[in-house]
GROMACS .gro file of C-alpha atoms in nm:
model
  303
    1MET     CA    1   1.834   0.411  -0.918
    2LEU     CA    2   1.467   0.396  -0.831
    3GLY     CA    3   1.204   0.155  -0.959
    4ARG     CA    4   0.843   0.047  -0.920
    5SER     CA    5   0.632  -0.259  -0.994
    6GLU     CA    6   0.463  -0.305  -1.330
    7ARG     CA    7   0.120  -0.255  -1.172
    8GLU     CA    8   0.202   0.082  -1.016
    9SER     CA    9   0.125   0.429  -1.152
   10GLY     CA   10   0.460   0.564  -1.262
   11ALA     CA   11   0.350   0.927  -1.250
   12GLN     CA   12   0.195   0.897  -0.905
   13ALA     CA   13   0.484   0.700  -0.754
   14LEU     CA   14   0.737   0.947  -0.894
   15LEU     CA   15   0.541   1.237  -0.748
   16ALA     CA   16   0.556   1.071  -0.404
   17ALA     CA   17   0.929   1.001  -0.442
   18THR     CA   18   1.000   1.359  -0.548
   19ALA     CA   19   0.793   1.505  -0.263
   20ALA     CA   20   0.982   1.291  -0.010
   21GLY     CA   21   1.324   1.370  -0.157
   22TRP     CA   22   1.397   1.010  -0.255
   23VAL     CA   23   1.471   1.120  -0.610
   24ALA     CA   24   1.525   1.449  -0.790
   25GLY     CA   25   1.319   1.460  -1.108
   26ASP     CA   26   1.020   1.588  -1.294
   27PRO     CA   27   0.699   1.429  -1.157
   28ALA     CA   28   0.559   1.442  -1.512
   29GLU     CA   29   0.825   1.198  -1.635
   30ALA     CA   30   0.666   0.867  -1.531
   31ASP     CA   31   0.935   0.668  -1.714
   32ALA     CA   32   1.196   0.800  -1.470
   33LEU     CA   33   1.110   0.502  -1.248
   34LEU     CA   34   1.230   0.166  -1.374
   35ASP     CA   35   0.961  -0.096  -1.439
   36LEU     CA   36   1.081  -0.389  -1.227
   37GLY     CA   37   0.804  -0.634  -1.315
   38SER     CA   38   0.571  -0.812  -1.073
   39THR     CA   39   0.569  -0.741  -0.701
   40THR     CA   40   0.777  -1.053  -0.635
   41ALA     CA   41   1.023  -0.961  -0.909
   42THR     CA   42   1.046  -0.604  -0.779
   43LEU     CA   43   1.141  -0.720  -0.430
   44SER     CA   44   1.388  -0.977  -0.560
   45THR     CA   45   1.556  -0.726  -0.792
   46VAL     CA   46   1.593  -0.461  -0.521
   47ALA     CA   47   1.750  -0.721  -0.292
   48SER     CA   48   1.999  -0.832  -0.558
   49ILE     CA   49   2.120  -0.500  -0.708
   50ASP     CA   50   2.325  -0.257  -0.502
   51GLY     CA   51   2.198   0.100  -0.512
   52LEU     CA   52   1.852   0.008  -0.641
   53SER     CA   53   1.543   0.104  -0.438
   54ALA     CA   54   1.173   0.096  -0.524
   55VAL     CA   55   0.861   0.298  -0.458
   56VAL     CA   56   0.576   0.071  -0.343
   57HIS     CA   57   0.214   0.126  -0.245
   58LEU     CA   58   0.173   0.097   0.134
   59GLY     CA   59  -0.199   0.099   0.194
   60HIS     CA   60  -0.141   0.320   0.499
   61PRO     CA   61   0.156   0.333   0.740
   62ALA     CA   62  -0.074   0.243   1.031
   63GLN     CA   63  -0.278  -0.014   0.836
   64PRO     CA   64  -0.045  -0.191   0.593
   65SER     CA   65  -0.146  -0.355   0.269
   66HIS     CA   66  -0.175  -0.725   0.349
   67GLU     CA   67  -0.042  -0.811   0.002
   68LEU     CA   68   0.273  -0.608   0.069
   69GLU     CA   69   0.319  -0.754   0.419
   70ARG     CA   70   0.306  -1.109   0.284
   71ALA     CA   71   0.535  -1.029  -0.009
   72LEU     CA   72   0.794  -0.868   0.218
   73LEU     CA   73   0.802  -1.159   0.462
   74ALA     CA   74   0.849  -1.404   0.173
   75ALA     CA   75   1.127  -1.189   0.021
   76PRO     CA   76   1.499  -1.174   0.117
   77PRO     CA   77   1.545  -1.059   0.481
   78SER     CA   78   1.755  -0.758   0.381
   79LEU     CA   79   1.448  -0.575   0.247
   80VAL     CA   80   1.288  -0.308   0.463
   81LEU     CA   81   1.067  -0.003   0.411
   82THR     CA   82   1.248   0.308   0.530
   83GLY     CA   83   1.019   0.600   0.443
   84ALA     CA   84   0.657   0.697   0.372
   85SER     CA   85   0.512   0.966   0.145
   86ALA     CA   86   0.152   1.060   0.065
   87VAL     CA   87   0.029   1.235  -0.249
   88PRO     CA   88  -0.318   1.347  -0.359
   89ALA     CA   89  -0.475   1.101  -0.601
   90GLN     CA   90  -0.381   1.208  -0.954
   91TRP     CA   91  -0.664   1.037  -1.139
   92VAL     CA   92  -0.888   1.223  -1.385
   93TRP     CA   93  -1.163   1.113  -1.623
   94VAL     CA   94  -1.120   1.222  -1.985
   95GLY     CA   95  -1.304   1.177  -2.314
   96ARG     CA   96  -1.348   1.346  -2.650
   97SER     CA   97  -1.716   1.311  -2.730
   98ALA     CA   98  -2.057   1.386  -2.581
   99SER     CA   99  -2.127   1.011  -2.567
  100ALA     CA  100  -1.840   0.967  -2.325
  101ARG     CA  101  -2.014   1.199  -2.078
  102ASP     CA  102  -2.329   0.989  -2.108
  103LEU     CA  103  -2.133   0.676  -2.003
  104THR     CA  104  -2.232   0.496  -2.325
  105GLY     CA  105  -1.878   0.393  -2.414
  106HIS     CA  106  -1.597   0.202  -2.246
  107VAL     CA  107  -1.433   0.361  -1.941
  108VAL     CA  108  -1.078   0.228  -1.957
  109VAL     CA  109  -0.886   0.223  -1.628
  110ASP     CA  110  -0.568   0.043  -1.524
  111GLU     CA  111  -0.487  -0.164  -1.213
  112ALA     CA  112  -0.346   0.124  -1.008
  113GLY     CA  113  -0.641   0.351  -1.088
  114MET     CA  114  -0.891   0.079  -0.999
  115ARG     CA  115  -0.711   0.010  -0.670
  116ASP     CA  116  -0.708   0.376  -0.569
  117ARG     CA  117  -1.053   0.484  -0.685
  118ARG     CA  118  -1.271   0.175  -0.730
  119HIS     CA  119  -1.528   0.293  -0.475
  120VAL     CA  120  -1.556   0.635  -0.639
  121LEU     CA  121  -1.597   0.478  -0.982
  122ARG     CA  122  -1.887   0.271  -0.852
  123THR     CA  123  -2.063   0.581  -0.718
  124MET     CA  124  -2.017   0.744  -1.059
  125GLY     CA  125  -2.215   0.460  -1.214
  126VAL     CA  126  -1.946   0.355  -1.462
  127SER     CA  127  -1.859   0.002  -1.567
  128PRO     CA  128  -1.480   0.015  -1.605
  129SER     CA  129  -1.284  -0.187  -1.858
  130LEU     CA  130  -0.977  -0.293  -1.658
  131VAL     CA  131  -0.641  -0.310  -1.836
  132PRO     CA  132  -0.289  -0.389  -1.707
  133THR     CA  133  -0.096  -0.080  -1.603
  134ARG     CA  134   0.165  -0.167  -1.866
  135THR     CA  135  -0.093  -0.118  -2.143
  136SER     CA  136   0.025   0.155  -2.378
  137LEU     CA  137  -0.171   0.477  -2.424
  138GLU     CA  138  -0.232   0.390  -2.788
  139GLU     CA  139  -0.389   0.058  -2.690
  140ARG     CA  140  -0.610   0.225  -2.429
  141VAL     CA  141  -0.734   0.483  -2.679
  142ALA     CA  142  -0.813   0.209  -2.929
  143LEU     CA  143  -0.999   0.005  -2.668
  144ALA     CA  144  -1.206   0.306  -2.558
  145GLY     CA  145  -1.307   0.384  -2.916
  146PRO     CA  146  -1.446   0.718  -3.035
  147ASP     CA  147  -1.724   0.725  -2.774
  148GLY     CA  148  -1.526   0.582  -2.483
  149SER     CA  149  -1.332   0.750  -2.205
  150LEU     CA  150  -1.024   0.689  -1.991
  151VAL     CA  151  -0.921   0.727  -1.629
  152VAL     CA  152  -0.555   0.837  -1.629
  153GLU     CA  153  -0.310   1.043  -1.427
  154ARG     CA  154  -0.347   1.420  -1.459
  155SER     CA  155  -0.004   1.457  -1.618
  156VAL     CA  156  -0.100   1.208  -1.890
  157ALA     CA  157  -0.430   1.386  -1.952
  158ALA     CA  158  -0.259   1.725  -1.981
  159GLY     CA  159   0.008   1.592  -2.218
  160PRO     CA  160  -0.038   1.326  -2.486
  161LEU     CA  161  -0.416   1.286  -2.444
  162ALA     CA  162  -0.479   1.660  -2.469
  163ALA     CA  163  -0.296   1.654  -2.803
  164LEU     CA  164  -0.544   1.389  -2.921
  165GLY     CA  165  -0.844   1.606  -2.832
  166TYR     CA  166  -0.927   1.455  -2.494
  167THR     CA  167  -1.063   1.687  -2.225
  168GLU     CA  168  -1.159   1.635  -1.862
  169LEU     CA  169  -1.523   1.531  -1.827
  170SER     CA  170  -1.784   1.665  -1.589
  171GLY     CA  171  -1.768   1.468  -1.263
  172SER     CA  172  -1.398   1.394  -1.297
  173GLU     CA  173  -1.317   1.610  -0.994
  174VAL     CA  174  -1.447   1.344  -0.751
  175LEU     CA  175  -1.159   1.114  -0.848
  176GLY     CA  176  -0.915   1.355  -0.687
  177GLU     CA  177  -1.109   1.391  -0.364
  178GLY     CA  178  -1.077   1.184  -0.048
  179ALA     CA  179  -0.774   1.028   0.115
  180PRO     CA  180  -0.429   1.059  -0.041
  181VAL     CA  181  -0.234   0.762  -0.173
  182TRP     CA  182   0.054   0.640   0.046
  183TYR     CA  183   0.383   0.513  -0.090
  184GLY     CA  184   0.694   0.374   0.079
  185LEU     CA  185   1.062   0.354  -0.005
  186LEU     CA  186   1.182  -0.006  -0.026
  187GLU     CA  187   1.554  -0.062   0.029
  188SER     CA  188   1.795  -0.349   0.086
  189ARG     CA  189   1.988  -0.295   0.410
  190ASP     CA  190   2.241  -0.515   0.589
  191VAL     CA  191   2.114  -0.366   0.915
  192VAL     CA  192   1.766  -0.228   0.980
  193PRO     CA  193   1.794   0.153   1.012
  194ARG     CA  194   1.768   0.312   1.356
  195VAL     CA  195   1.542   0.614   1.396
  196ASP     CA  196   1.628   0.853   1.679
  197GLY     CA  197   1.273   0.983   1.716
  198VAL     CA  198   0.925   0.840   1.670
  199ALA     CA  199   0.874   0.588   1.392
  200GLN     CA  200   0.597   0.373   1.253
  201VAL     CA  201   0.703   0.008   1.267
  202TRP     CA  202   0.578  -0.299   1.083
  203LEU     CA  203   0.677  -0.622   1.254
  204ALA     CA  204   0.607  -0.986   1.169
  205PHE     CA  205   0.645  -1.256   1.433
  206GLY     CA  206   0.565  -1.617   1.507
  207PRO     CA  207   0.541  -1.762   1.861
  208ARG     CA  208   0.798  -2.031   1.930
  209ASP     CA  209   0.528  -2.281   2.024
  210ASP     CA  210   0.189  -2.263   1.857
  211HIS     CA  211  -0.038  -2.352   2.147
  212ARG     CA  212  -0.331  -2.202   2.332
  213GLY     CA  213  -0.210  -1.883   2.498
  214SER     CA  214   0.114  -1.852   2.298
  215LEU     CA  215  -0.001  -1.530   2.132
  216GLN     CA  216  -0.090  -1.380   2.470
  217GLN     CA  217   0.261  -1.450   2.599
  218THR     CA  218   0.418  -1.282   2.298
  219LEU     CA  219   0.187  -0.981   2.316
  220GLY     CA  220   0.288  -0.949   2.680
  221LEU     CA  221   0.634  -0.849   2.558
  222VAL     CA  222   0.474  -0.577   2.345
  223ALA     CA  223   0.267  -0.451   2.638
  224ARG     CA  224   0.567  -0.441   2.871
  225ALA     CA  225   0.748  -0.225   2.617
  226GLY     CA  226   0.462   0.026   2.646
  227ILE     CA  227   0.359  -0.019   2.281
  228ASP     CA  228  -0.003   0.016   2.168
  229LEU     CA  229  -0.068  -0.194   1.859
  230GLN     CA  230  -0.256  -0.020   1.578
  231HIS     CA  231  -0.274  -0.325   1.354
  232LEU     CA  232  -0.269  -0.701   1.414
  233ARG     CA  233  -0.340  -0.971   1.158
  234SER     CA  234  -0.274  -1.344   1.152
  235HIS     CA  235  -0.184  -1.568   0.862
  236ARG     CA  236  -0.115  -1.937   0.818
  237SER     CA  237   0.244  -2.054   0.790
  238GLN     CA  238   0.388  -2.350   0.602
  239THR     CA  239   0.602  -2.424   0.908
  240GLY     CA  240   0.294  -2.503   1.118
  241THR     CA  241   0.298  -2.204   1.351
  242HIS     CA  242   0.089  -1.896   1.288
  243ILE     CA  243   0.238  -1.576   1.151
  244PHE     CA  244   0.128  -1.244   1.294
  245PHE     CA  245   0.169  -0.906   1.127
  246CYS     CA  246   0.149  -0.595   1.342
  247ALA     CA  247   0.207  -0.221   1.312
  248PHE     CA  248   0.258   0.039   1.584
  249SER     CA  249   0.405   0.378   1.663
  250CYS     CA  250   0.737   0.340   1.845
  251PRO     CA  251   0.865   0.631   2.057
  252ASP     CA  252   1.238   0.573   1.997
  253ALA     CA  253   1.504   0.331   1.880
  254ALA     CA  254   1.580   0.208   2.231
  255THR     CA  255   1.222   0.087   2.279
  256LEU     CA  256   1.232  -0.102   1.951
  257ASP     CA  257   1.572  -0.251   2.036
  258ALA     CA  258   1.437  -0.374   2.371
  259LEU     CA  259   1.129  -0.529   2.208
  260VAL     CA  260   1.333  -0.711   1.944
  261ALA     CA  261   1.579  -0.830   2.210
  262GLY     CA  262   1.289  -0.965   2.415
  263PHE     CA  263   1.160  -1.159   2.114
  264ALA     CA  264   1.505  -1.304   2.054
  265GLU     CA  265   1.546  -1.401   2.421
  266ARG     CA  266   1.212  -1.585   2.422
  267GLY     CA  267   1.284  -1.759   2.091
  268VAL     CA  268   1.007  -1.576   1.905
  269ALA     CA  269   1.077  -1.569   1.532
  270HIS     CA  270   1.046  -1.212   1.408
  271ARG     CA  271   1.138  -0.970   1.134
  272LEU     CA  272   1.115  -0.592   1.099
  273LEU     CA  273   0.942  -0.509   0.770
  274ALA     CA  274   0.924  -0.131   0.799
  275VAL     CA  275   1.072   0.150   1.009
  276LEU     CA  276   0.909   0.470   0.884
  277PRO     CA  277   1.026   0.794   1.053
  278GLY     CA  278   0.742   1.017   1.169
  279GLN     CA  279   0.480   1.054   1.438
  280GLU     CA  280   0.176   1.173   1.245
  281PHE     CA  281   0.059   1.006   0.926
  282VAL     CA  282  -0.243   1.221   0.850
  283PRO     CA  283  -0.507   1.143   0.751
  284GLY     CA  284  -0.524   0.814   0.932
  285PRO     CA  285  -0.656   0.490   0.783
  286ASP     CA  286  -1.027   0.449   0.714
  287ALA     CA  287  -1.233   0.438   1.033
  288LEU     CA  288  -1.536   0.216   1.092
  289ALA     CA  289  -1.862   0.294   1.269
  290PRO     CA  290  -1.917  -0.043   1.445
  291ARG     CA  291  -2.254  -0.186   1.540
  292TRP     CA  292  -2.180  -0.438   1.811
  293ALA     CA  293  -2.398  -0.729   1.911
  294SER     CA  294  -2.607  -0.648   2.221
  295ALA     CA  295  -2.531  -0.868   2.520
  296SER     CA  296  -2.864  -0.768   2.670
  297ALA     CA  297  -3.072  -0.924   2.394
  298PRO     CA  298  -3.044  -1.305   2.435
  299ASP     CA  299  -3.355  -1.369   2.227
  300ALA     CA  300  -3.200  -1.188   1.932
  301VAL     CA  301  -2.882  -1.390   1.973
  302ARG     CA  302  -3.072  -1.719   1.972
  303ALA     CA  303  -3.260  -1.614   1.660
   0.00000   0.00000   0.00000
């Protein structure tokens, strides 16, 4: 059995699962994935039911979604992400009147569509009406009204909406451009899976003693293992010590075993959140063009 959270695009998640071989099915049948409720409920249900896995939005394998990192660490320790799959964004913009093209009506979009394409929607100049992903198609059509439009998955637009007279609007093509959407396979495992080759790893850890320099000592173990961190983020902990989330490419299982053993030997609390087989996750996460402060301009700094 395979599920998803209530906020996720069923059609898009199923397409990713089918492409990765996690499930055999028709990508057009969004209901093939069980609706498991909220993110917290999804994780709890997967941990408690044998044979149940879930497709979850990753952010990017090398730059994890912070929401997912936090949810995983707060969930039962048996949960781990074991695979990654990317699919082109499936969103299209549809309407059934000339007024819809003029942006005079509501543009109804759900939570998954807003997450994936919020920046594109802003550049299009629309003011979206956000609805829960669980909102039925009938309710969305009613909310849009005769002059409104909808942002939906392509399979939905080509099926039930086409029968209602909806067609793809001019400018819709930009919603499918840009980076793909990454999904992961969430499973409950008694033992974290070993990957013979290269894998992308998500690891959470907390230094034994939260004092000045404690992070440096822990990162020394990572450096000695020859690992180059791609992602590092801190978060407060209710236990008093800081929590750190990191992600990196690991060359083999032996290297990961040695790193985890080093953490255990030093008393560093830790947990593997994801072991995703693969060396290249292309395209990579969004890149920045930094503008650093100039050390040679003290007057500017004082100002």
